[in-house]
Coordinates of C-alpha atoms in Angstrom, one line a residue:
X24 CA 12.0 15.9 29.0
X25 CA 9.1 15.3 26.9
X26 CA 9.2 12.6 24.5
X27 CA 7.2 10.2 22.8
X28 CA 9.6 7.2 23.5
X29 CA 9.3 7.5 27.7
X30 CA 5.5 6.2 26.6
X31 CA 7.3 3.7 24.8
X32 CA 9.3 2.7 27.1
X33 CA 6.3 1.3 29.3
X34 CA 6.1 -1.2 26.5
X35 CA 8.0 -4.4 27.5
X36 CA 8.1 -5.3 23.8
X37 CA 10.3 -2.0 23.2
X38 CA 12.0 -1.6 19.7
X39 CA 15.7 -1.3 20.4
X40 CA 16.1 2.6 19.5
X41 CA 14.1 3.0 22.2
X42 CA 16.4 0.7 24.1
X43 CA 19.4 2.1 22.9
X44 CA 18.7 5.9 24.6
X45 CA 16.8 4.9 27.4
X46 CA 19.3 2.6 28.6
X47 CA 22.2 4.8 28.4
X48 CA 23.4 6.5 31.6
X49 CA 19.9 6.3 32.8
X50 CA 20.3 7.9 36.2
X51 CA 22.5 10.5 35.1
X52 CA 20.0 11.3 32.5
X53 CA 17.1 11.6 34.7
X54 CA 19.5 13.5 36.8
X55 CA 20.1 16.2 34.6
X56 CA 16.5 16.7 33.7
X57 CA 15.6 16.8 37.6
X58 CA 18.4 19.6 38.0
X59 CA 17.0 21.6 35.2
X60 CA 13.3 21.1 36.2
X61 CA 13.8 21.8 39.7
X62 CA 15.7 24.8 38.8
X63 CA 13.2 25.8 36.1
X64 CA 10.3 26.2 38.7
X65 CA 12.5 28.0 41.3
X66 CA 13.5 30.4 39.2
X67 CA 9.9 30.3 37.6
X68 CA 8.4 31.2 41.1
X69 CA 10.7 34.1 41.6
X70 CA 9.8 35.2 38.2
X71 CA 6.2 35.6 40.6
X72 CA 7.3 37.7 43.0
X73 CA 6.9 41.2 43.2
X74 CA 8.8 43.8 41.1
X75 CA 9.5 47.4 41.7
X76 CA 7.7 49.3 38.9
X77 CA 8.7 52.8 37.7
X78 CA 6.9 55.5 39.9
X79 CA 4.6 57.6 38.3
X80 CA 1.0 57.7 36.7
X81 CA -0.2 54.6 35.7
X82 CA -3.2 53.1 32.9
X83 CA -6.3 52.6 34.5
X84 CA -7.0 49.0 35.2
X85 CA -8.6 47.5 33.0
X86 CA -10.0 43.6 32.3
X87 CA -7.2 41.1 31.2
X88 CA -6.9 40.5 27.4
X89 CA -7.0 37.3 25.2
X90 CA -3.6 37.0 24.9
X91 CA -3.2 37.5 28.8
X92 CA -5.1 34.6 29.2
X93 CA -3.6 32.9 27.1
X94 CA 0.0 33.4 28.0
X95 CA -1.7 32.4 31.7
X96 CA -2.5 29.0 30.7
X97 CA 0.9 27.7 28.2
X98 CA 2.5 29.0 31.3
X99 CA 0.1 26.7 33.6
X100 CA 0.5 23.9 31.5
X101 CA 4.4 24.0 31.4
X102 CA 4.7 24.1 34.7
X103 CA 2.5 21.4 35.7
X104 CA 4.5 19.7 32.7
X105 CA 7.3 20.1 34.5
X106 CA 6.4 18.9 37.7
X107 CA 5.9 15.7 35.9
X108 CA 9.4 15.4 34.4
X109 CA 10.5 16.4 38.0
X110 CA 8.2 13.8 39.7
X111 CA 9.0 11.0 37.3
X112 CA 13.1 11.6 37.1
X113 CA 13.1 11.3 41.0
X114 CA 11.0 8.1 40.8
X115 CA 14.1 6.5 37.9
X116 CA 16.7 8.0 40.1
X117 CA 15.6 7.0 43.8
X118 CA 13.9 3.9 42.9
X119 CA 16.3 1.8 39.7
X120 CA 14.2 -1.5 40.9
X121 CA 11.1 0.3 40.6
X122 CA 11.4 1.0 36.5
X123 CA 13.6 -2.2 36.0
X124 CA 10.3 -4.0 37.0
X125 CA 9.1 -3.3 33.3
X126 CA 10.8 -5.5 31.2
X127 CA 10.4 -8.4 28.8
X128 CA 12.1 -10.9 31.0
X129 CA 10.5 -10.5 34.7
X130 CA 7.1 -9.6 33.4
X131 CA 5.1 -6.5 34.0
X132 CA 4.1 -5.4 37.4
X133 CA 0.3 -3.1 37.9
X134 CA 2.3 -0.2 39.9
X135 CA 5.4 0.4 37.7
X136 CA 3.7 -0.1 34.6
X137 CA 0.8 2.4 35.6
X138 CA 3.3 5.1 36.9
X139 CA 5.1 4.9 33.6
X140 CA 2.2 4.9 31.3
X141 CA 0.2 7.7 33.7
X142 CA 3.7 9.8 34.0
X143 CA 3.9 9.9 30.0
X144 CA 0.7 10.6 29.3
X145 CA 0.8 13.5 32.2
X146 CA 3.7 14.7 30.2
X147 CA 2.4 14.7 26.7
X148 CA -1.0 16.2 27.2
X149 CA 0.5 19.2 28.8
X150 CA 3.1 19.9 26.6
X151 CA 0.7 19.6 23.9
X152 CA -1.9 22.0 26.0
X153 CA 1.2 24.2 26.1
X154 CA 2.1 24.1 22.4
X155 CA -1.7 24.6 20.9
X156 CA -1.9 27.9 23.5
X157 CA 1.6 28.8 21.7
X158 CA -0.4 28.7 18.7
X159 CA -3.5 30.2 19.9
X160 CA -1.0 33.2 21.2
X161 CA -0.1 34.1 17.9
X162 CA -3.1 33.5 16.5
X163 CA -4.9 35.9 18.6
X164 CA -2.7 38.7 18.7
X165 CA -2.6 38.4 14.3
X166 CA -6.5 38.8 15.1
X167 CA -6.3 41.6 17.8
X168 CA -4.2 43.5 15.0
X169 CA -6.5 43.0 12.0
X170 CA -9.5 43.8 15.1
X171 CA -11.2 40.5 14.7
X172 CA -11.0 39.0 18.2
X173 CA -11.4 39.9 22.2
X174 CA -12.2 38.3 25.2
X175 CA -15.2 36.7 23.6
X176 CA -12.8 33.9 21.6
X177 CA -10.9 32.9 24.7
X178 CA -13.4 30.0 25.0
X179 CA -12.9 29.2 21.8
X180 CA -9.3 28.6 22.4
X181 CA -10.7 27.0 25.8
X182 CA -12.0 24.3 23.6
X183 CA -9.0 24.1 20.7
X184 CA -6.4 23.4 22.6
X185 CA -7.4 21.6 25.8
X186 CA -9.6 19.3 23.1
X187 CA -7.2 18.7 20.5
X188 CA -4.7 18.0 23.3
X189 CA -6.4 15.2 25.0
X190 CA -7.8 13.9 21.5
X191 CA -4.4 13.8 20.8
X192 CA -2.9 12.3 23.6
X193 CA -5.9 9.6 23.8
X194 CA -5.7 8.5 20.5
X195 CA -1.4 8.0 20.6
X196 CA -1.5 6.1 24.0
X197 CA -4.4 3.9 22.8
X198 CA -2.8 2.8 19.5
X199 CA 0.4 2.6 21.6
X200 CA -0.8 0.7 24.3
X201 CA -3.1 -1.9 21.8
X202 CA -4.1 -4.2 23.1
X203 CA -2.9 -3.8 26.6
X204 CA 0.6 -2.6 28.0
X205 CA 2.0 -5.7 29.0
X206 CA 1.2 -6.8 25.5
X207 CA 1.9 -4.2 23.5
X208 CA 2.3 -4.7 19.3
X209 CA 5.9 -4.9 17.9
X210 CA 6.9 -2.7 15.1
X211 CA 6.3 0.6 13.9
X212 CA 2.7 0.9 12.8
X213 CA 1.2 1.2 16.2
X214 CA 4.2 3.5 17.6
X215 CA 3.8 5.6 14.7
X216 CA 0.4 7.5 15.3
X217 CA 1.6 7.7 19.0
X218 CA 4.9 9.7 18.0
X219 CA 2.7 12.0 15.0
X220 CA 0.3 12.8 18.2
X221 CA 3.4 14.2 19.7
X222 CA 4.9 16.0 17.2
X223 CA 2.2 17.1 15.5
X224 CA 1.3 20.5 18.0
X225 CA 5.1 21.0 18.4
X226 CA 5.1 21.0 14.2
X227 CA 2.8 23.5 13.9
X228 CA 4.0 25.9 16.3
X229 CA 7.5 26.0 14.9
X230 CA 6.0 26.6 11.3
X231 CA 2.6 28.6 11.6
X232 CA 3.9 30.7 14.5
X233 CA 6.5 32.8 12.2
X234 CA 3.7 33.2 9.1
X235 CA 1.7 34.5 11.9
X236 CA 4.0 36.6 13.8
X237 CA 5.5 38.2 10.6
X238 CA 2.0 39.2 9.2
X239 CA 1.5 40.7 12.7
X240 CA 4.4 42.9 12.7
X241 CA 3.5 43.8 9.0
X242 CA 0.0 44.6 10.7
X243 CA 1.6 46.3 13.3
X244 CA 3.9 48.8 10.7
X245 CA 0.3 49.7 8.8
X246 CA -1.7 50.4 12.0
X247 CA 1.5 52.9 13.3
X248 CA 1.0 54.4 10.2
X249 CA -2.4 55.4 9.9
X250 CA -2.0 56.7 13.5
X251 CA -0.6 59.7 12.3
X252 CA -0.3 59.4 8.7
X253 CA 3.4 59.3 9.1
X254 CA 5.8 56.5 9.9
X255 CA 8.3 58.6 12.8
X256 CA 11.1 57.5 14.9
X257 CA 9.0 56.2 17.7
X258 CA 6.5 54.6 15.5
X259 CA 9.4 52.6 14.4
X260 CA 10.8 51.5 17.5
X261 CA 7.8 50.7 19.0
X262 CA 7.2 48.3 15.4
X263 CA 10.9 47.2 16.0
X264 CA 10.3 46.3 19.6
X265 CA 7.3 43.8 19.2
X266 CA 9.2 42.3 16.3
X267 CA 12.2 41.2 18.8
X268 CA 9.5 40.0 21.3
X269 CA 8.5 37.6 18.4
X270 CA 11.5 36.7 17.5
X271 CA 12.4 35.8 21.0
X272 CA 9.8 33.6 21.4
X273 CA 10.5 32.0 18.5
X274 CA 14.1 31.6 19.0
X275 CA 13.5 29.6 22.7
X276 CA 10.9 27.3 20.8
X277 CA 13.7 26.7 18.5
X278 CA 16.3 26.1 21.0
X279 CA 14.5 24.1 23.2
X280 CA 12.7 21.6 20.8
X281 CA 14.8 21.1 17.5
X282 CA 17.1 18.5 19.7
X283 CA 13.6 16.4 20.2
X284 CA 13.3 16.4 16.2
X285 CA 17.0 15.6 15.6
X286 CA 16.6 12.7 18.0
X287 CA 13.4 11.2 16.8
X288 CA 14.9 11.3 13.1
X289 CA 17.8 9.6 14.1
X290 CA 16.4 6.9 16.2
X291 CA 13.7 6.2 13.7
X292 CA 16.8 5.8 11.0
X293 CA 18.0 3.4 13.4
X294 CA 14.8 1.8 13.9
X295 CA 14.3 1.2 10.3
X296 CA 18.2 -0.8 9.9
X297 CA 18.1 -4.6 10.1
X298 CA 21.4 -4.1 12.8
X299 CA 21.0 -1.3 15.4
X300 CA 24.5 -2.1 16.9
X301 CA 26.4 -2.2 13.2
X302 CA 29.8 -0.6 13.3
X303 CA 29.1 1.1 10.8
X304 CA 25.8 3.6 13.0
X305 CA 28.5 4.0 16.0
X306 CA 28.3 7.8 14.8
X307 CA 24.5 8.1 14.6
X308 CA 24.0 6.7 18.2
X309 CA 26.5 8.2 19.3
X310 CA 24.5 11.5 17.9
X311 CA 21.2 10.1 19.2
X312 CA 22.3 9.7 22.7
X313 CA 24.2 13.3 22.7
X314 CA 20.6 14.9 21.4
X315 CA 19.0 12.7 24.1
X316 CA 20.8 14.4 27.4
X317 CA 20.4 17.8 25.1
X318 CA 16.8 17.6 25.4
X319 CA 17.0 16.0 28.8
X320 CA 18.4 19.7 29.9
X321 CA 16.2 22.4 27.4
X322 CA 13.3 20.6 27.7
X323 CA 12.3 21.8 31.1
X324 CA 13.7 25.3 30.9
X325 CA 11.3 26.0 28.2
X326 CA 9.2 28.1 30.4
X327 CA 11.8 30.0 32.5
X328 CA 13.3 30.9 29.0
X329 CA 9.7 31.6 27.6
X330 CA 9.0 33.7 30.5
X331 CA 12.1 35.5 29.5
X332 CA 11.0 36.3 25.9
X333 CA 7.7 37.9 27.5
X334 CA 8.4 39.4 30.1
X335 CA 12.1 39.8 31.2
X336 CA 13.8 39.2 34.7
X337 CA 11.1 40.6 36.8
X338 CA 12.0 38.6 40.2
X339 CA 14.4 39.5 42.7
X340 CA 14.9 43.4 41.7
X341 CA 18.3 45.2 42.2
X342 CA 18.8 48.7 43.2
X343 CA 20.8 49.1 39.9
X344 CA 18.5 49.3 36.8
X345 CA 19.8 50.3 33.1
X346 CA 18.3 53.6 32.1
X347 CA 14.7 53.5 30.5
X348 CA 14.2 55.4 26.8
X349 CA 11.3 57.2 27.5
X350 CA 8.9 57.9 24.3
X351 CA 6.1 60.2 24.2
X352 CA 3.5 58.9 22.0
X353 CA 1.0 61.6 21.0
X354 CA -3.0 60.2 21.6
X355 CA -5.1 61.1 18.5
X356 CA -6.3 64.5 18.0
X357 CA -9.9 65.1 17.0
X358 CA -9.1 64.8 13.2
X359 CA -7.1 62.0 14.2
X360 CA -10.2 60.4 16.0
X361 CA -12.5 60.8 13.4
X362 CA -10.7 58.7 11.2
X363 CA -10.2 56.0 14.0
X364 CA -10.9 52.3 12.3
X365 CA -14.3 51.5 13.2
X366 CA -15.5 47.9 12.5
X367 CA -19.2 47.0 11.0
X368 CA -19.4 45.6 14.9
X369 CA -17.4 48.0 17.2
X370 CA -17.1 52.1 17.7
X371 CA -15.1 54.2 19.1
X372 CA -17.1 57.8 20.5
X373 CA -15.1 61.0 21.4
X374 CA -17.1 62.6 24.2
X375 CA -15.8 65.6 25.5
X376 CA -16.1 67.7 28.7
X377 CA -14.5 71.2 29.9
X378 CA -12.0 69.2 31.6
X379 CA -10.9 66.3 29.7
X380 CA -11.7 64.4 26.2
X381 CA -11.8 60.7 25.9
X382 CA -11.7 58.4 23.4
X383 CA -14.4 55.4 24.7
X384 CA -14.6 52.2 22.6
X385 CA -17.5 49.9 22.7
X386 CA -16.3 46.3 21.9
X387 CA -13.3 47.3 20.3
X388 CA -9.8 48.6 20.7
X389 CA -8.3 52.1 19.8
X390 CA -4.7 51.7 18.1
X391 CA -3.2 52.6 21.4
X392 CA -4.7 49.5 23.3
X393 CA -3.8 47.0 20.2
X394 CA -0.2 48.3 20.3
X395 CA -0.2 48.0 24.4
X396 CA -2.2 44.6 24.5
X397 CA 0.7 43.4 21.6
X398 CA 3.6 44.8 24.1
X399 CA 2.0 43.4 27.7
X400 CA 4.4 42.8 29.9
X401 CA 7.5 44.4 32.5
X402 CA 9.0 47.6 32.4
X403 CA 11.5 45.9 29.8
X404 CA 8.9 44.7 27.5
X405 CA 6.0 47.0 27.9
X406 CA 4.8 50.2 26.3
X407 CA 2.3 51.1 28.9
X408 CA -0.4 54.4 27.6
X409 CA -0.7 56.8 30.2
X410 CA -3.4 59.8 29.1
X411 CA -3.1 63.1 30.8
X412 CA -5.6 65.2 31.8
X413 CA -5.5 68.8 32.6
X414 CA -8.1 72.0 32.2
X415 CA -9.1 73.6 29.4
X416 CA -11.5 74.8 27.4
X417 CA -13.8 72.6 25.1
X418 CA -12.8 74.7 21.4
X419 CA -9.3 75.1 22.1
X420 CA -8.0 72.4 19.7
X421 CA -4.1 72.7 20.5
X422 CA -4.2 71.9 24.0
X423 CA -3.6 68.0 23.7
X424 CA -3.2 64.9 26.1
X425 CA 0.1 63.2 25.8
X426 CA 0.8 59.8 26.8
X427 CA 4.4 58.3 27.9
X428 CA 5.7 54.8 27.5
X429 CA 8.8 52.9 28.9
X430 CA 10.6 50.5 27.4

């Protein structure tokens, strides 16, 4: 699990919340979060292997979007994230000796100390990684909709979130760690920037993701819209299906991390009491330590369950699949394609031949690519645009290319 207080921990001088949860049940603790790591990346890898698709024609490939990219790395980052918690829970559970070596009474040894301070750190910048590229997610595809970004911000979110990660990170273990880890400051002002560092990308994930997500799907209803001028059946669905993807991903952030914020408010209530042990806070350790093994188990499924939200089951298919709703979404006709959004930056051109008409964009997206690069994913979760082509003449105007999507 990922938590500010296993850097703590590393402390000798640790408070006595920290103490209190840490010290509880340790190996079964660190045997639950091994079990749901380790089960986490198998079922993460199986998540990679290869699908059967629907038969029929398919989009031509085209050049990965922001948001793919994007969705790429979080997923990178939580997995390697993982692999820590996996790699440092089978270190507490093989090796007790090993972590009882950093303590207050026997001193603190180079090896032990350096694996628990190098394991936390490992931890908490990729999580963090993780949580700014949540937040770059939903900030790219709220720019995608409004036709403000493309492939040409990726680096830009390049440098947010794998800066403000390790800034982050830097800054919390060095005020933690002050002046070195075998003599680390008592009290809560040097453990405090260490634990806002931690919490602060988590934070703004759980509370600028919905804003952004809602005025996407707002977005999203106006730009369905003034596809046709009307607001139909499959305009709605479509609208209606990229507002459950957002709310998936919002409800496995929500799941998986609120136990982490629950804990850290009750342990820093007990922090702040002159008696940890009174009989009178039985209940609220009690609650601490139940949140503790909580976040011991959702912790690490964060990006099975994420993968979920995105993407569905797409590993291991059966021969039985649930029926598809197939929906015809008409492509623009040429009225329709002269009143295509064009930006002060990017066009789209009709060109036309006696076998086919095209809509090309330069730097920019038609309304059909926004709504597919906002709906990437598997057969479950995808609207994918097929156009079809077929013969005809150049003036006849009511011979028109449709396009099919599963869902």
């Amino acid at each position: 699990m990922a938590s500010p207080r296993l850097g703590t921990f590393c402390c000798p001088t640790r408070d006595a919340a920290t103490q209190l949860v840490l010290s509880f049940q340790p190996r079964v603790f660190h045997a639950l979060c091994l079990g749901s790591g380790a089960l986490r990346l198998v079922l993460g890898l199986l998540q990679l292997l290869p699908w059967r698709r629907s038969v029929g024609p398919r989009a031509p490939a085209t050049s990965p979007s922001a948001s793919a990219h994007i969705l790429r790395a979080a997923t990178a980052c939580d997995f390697l994230g993982c692999l820590g918690i996996i790699i440092r829970s089978t270190v507490w559970v093989a090796y007790p000796d090993f972590i009882e070596s950093i303590s207050d009474v026997n001193g603190t040894h180079i090896w032990p100390a350096a694996f628990c301070v190098g394991s936390a750190i490992w931890i908490q910048l990729l999580y963090s990684a993780c949580f700014w590229w949540l937040f770059c997610y939903a900030v790219d595809v709220y720019l995608v909709i409004r036709r403000s970004a493309g492939l040409s911000t990726i680096l830009l979110y390049h440098i947010m979130a794998w800066g403000l990660a390790v800034l982050l990170s830097v800054e919390g273990a060095v005020m933690l760690y002050y002046p070195s880890v075998s003599r680390c400051e008592r009290g809560l002002d040097h453990a405090i920037p260490h634990y806002v560092t931690t919490y602060l990308p988590l934070l703004l994930v759980l509370v600028a993701n919905p804003i952004l997500f809602h005025k996407t799907v707002n977005a999203v209803a106006s730009l369905l819209k003034g596809r046709k001028g009307v607001y139909t059946e499959n305009e709605r669905l479509m609208g209606a299906m990229i507002k459950t993807r957002f709310f998936k991903i919002m409800l496995v952030l929500i799941a998986c991390w609120l136990s982490n914020i629950i804990n850290e408010s009750l342990l820093f209530y007990l922090e702040i009491q002159p008696d940890i042990h009174g009989g009178s806070l039985k209940r609220i350790q009690n609650a601490a330590r139940t949140t503790w093994f909580i976040m011991g188990i959702l912790n690490p499924a964060q990006g099975l369950l994420l993968s979920l939200a995105f993407y569905g089951w797409t590993g291991c298919s059966l021969d039985v699949q649930p029926p598809k709703m197939v929906i015809q979404w008409e492509v623009m006709t040429a009225s329709a394609a002269e009143g295509t959004y064009q930006s002060p930056v990017d066009s789209c051109v009709v060109h036309e031949s006696p076998t086919s008409r095209k809509v090309a964009c330069v730097r920019g997206h038609t309304s059909d690519e926004v709504l597919s690069i906002l709906s990437e994913g598997s057969d479950a979760s995808t609207i994918e645009i097929h156009t079809a082509t077929g013969s005809r003449n150049v003036h006849e105007v009511d011979s028109i290319p449709q396009a099919q999507g599963d869902l």
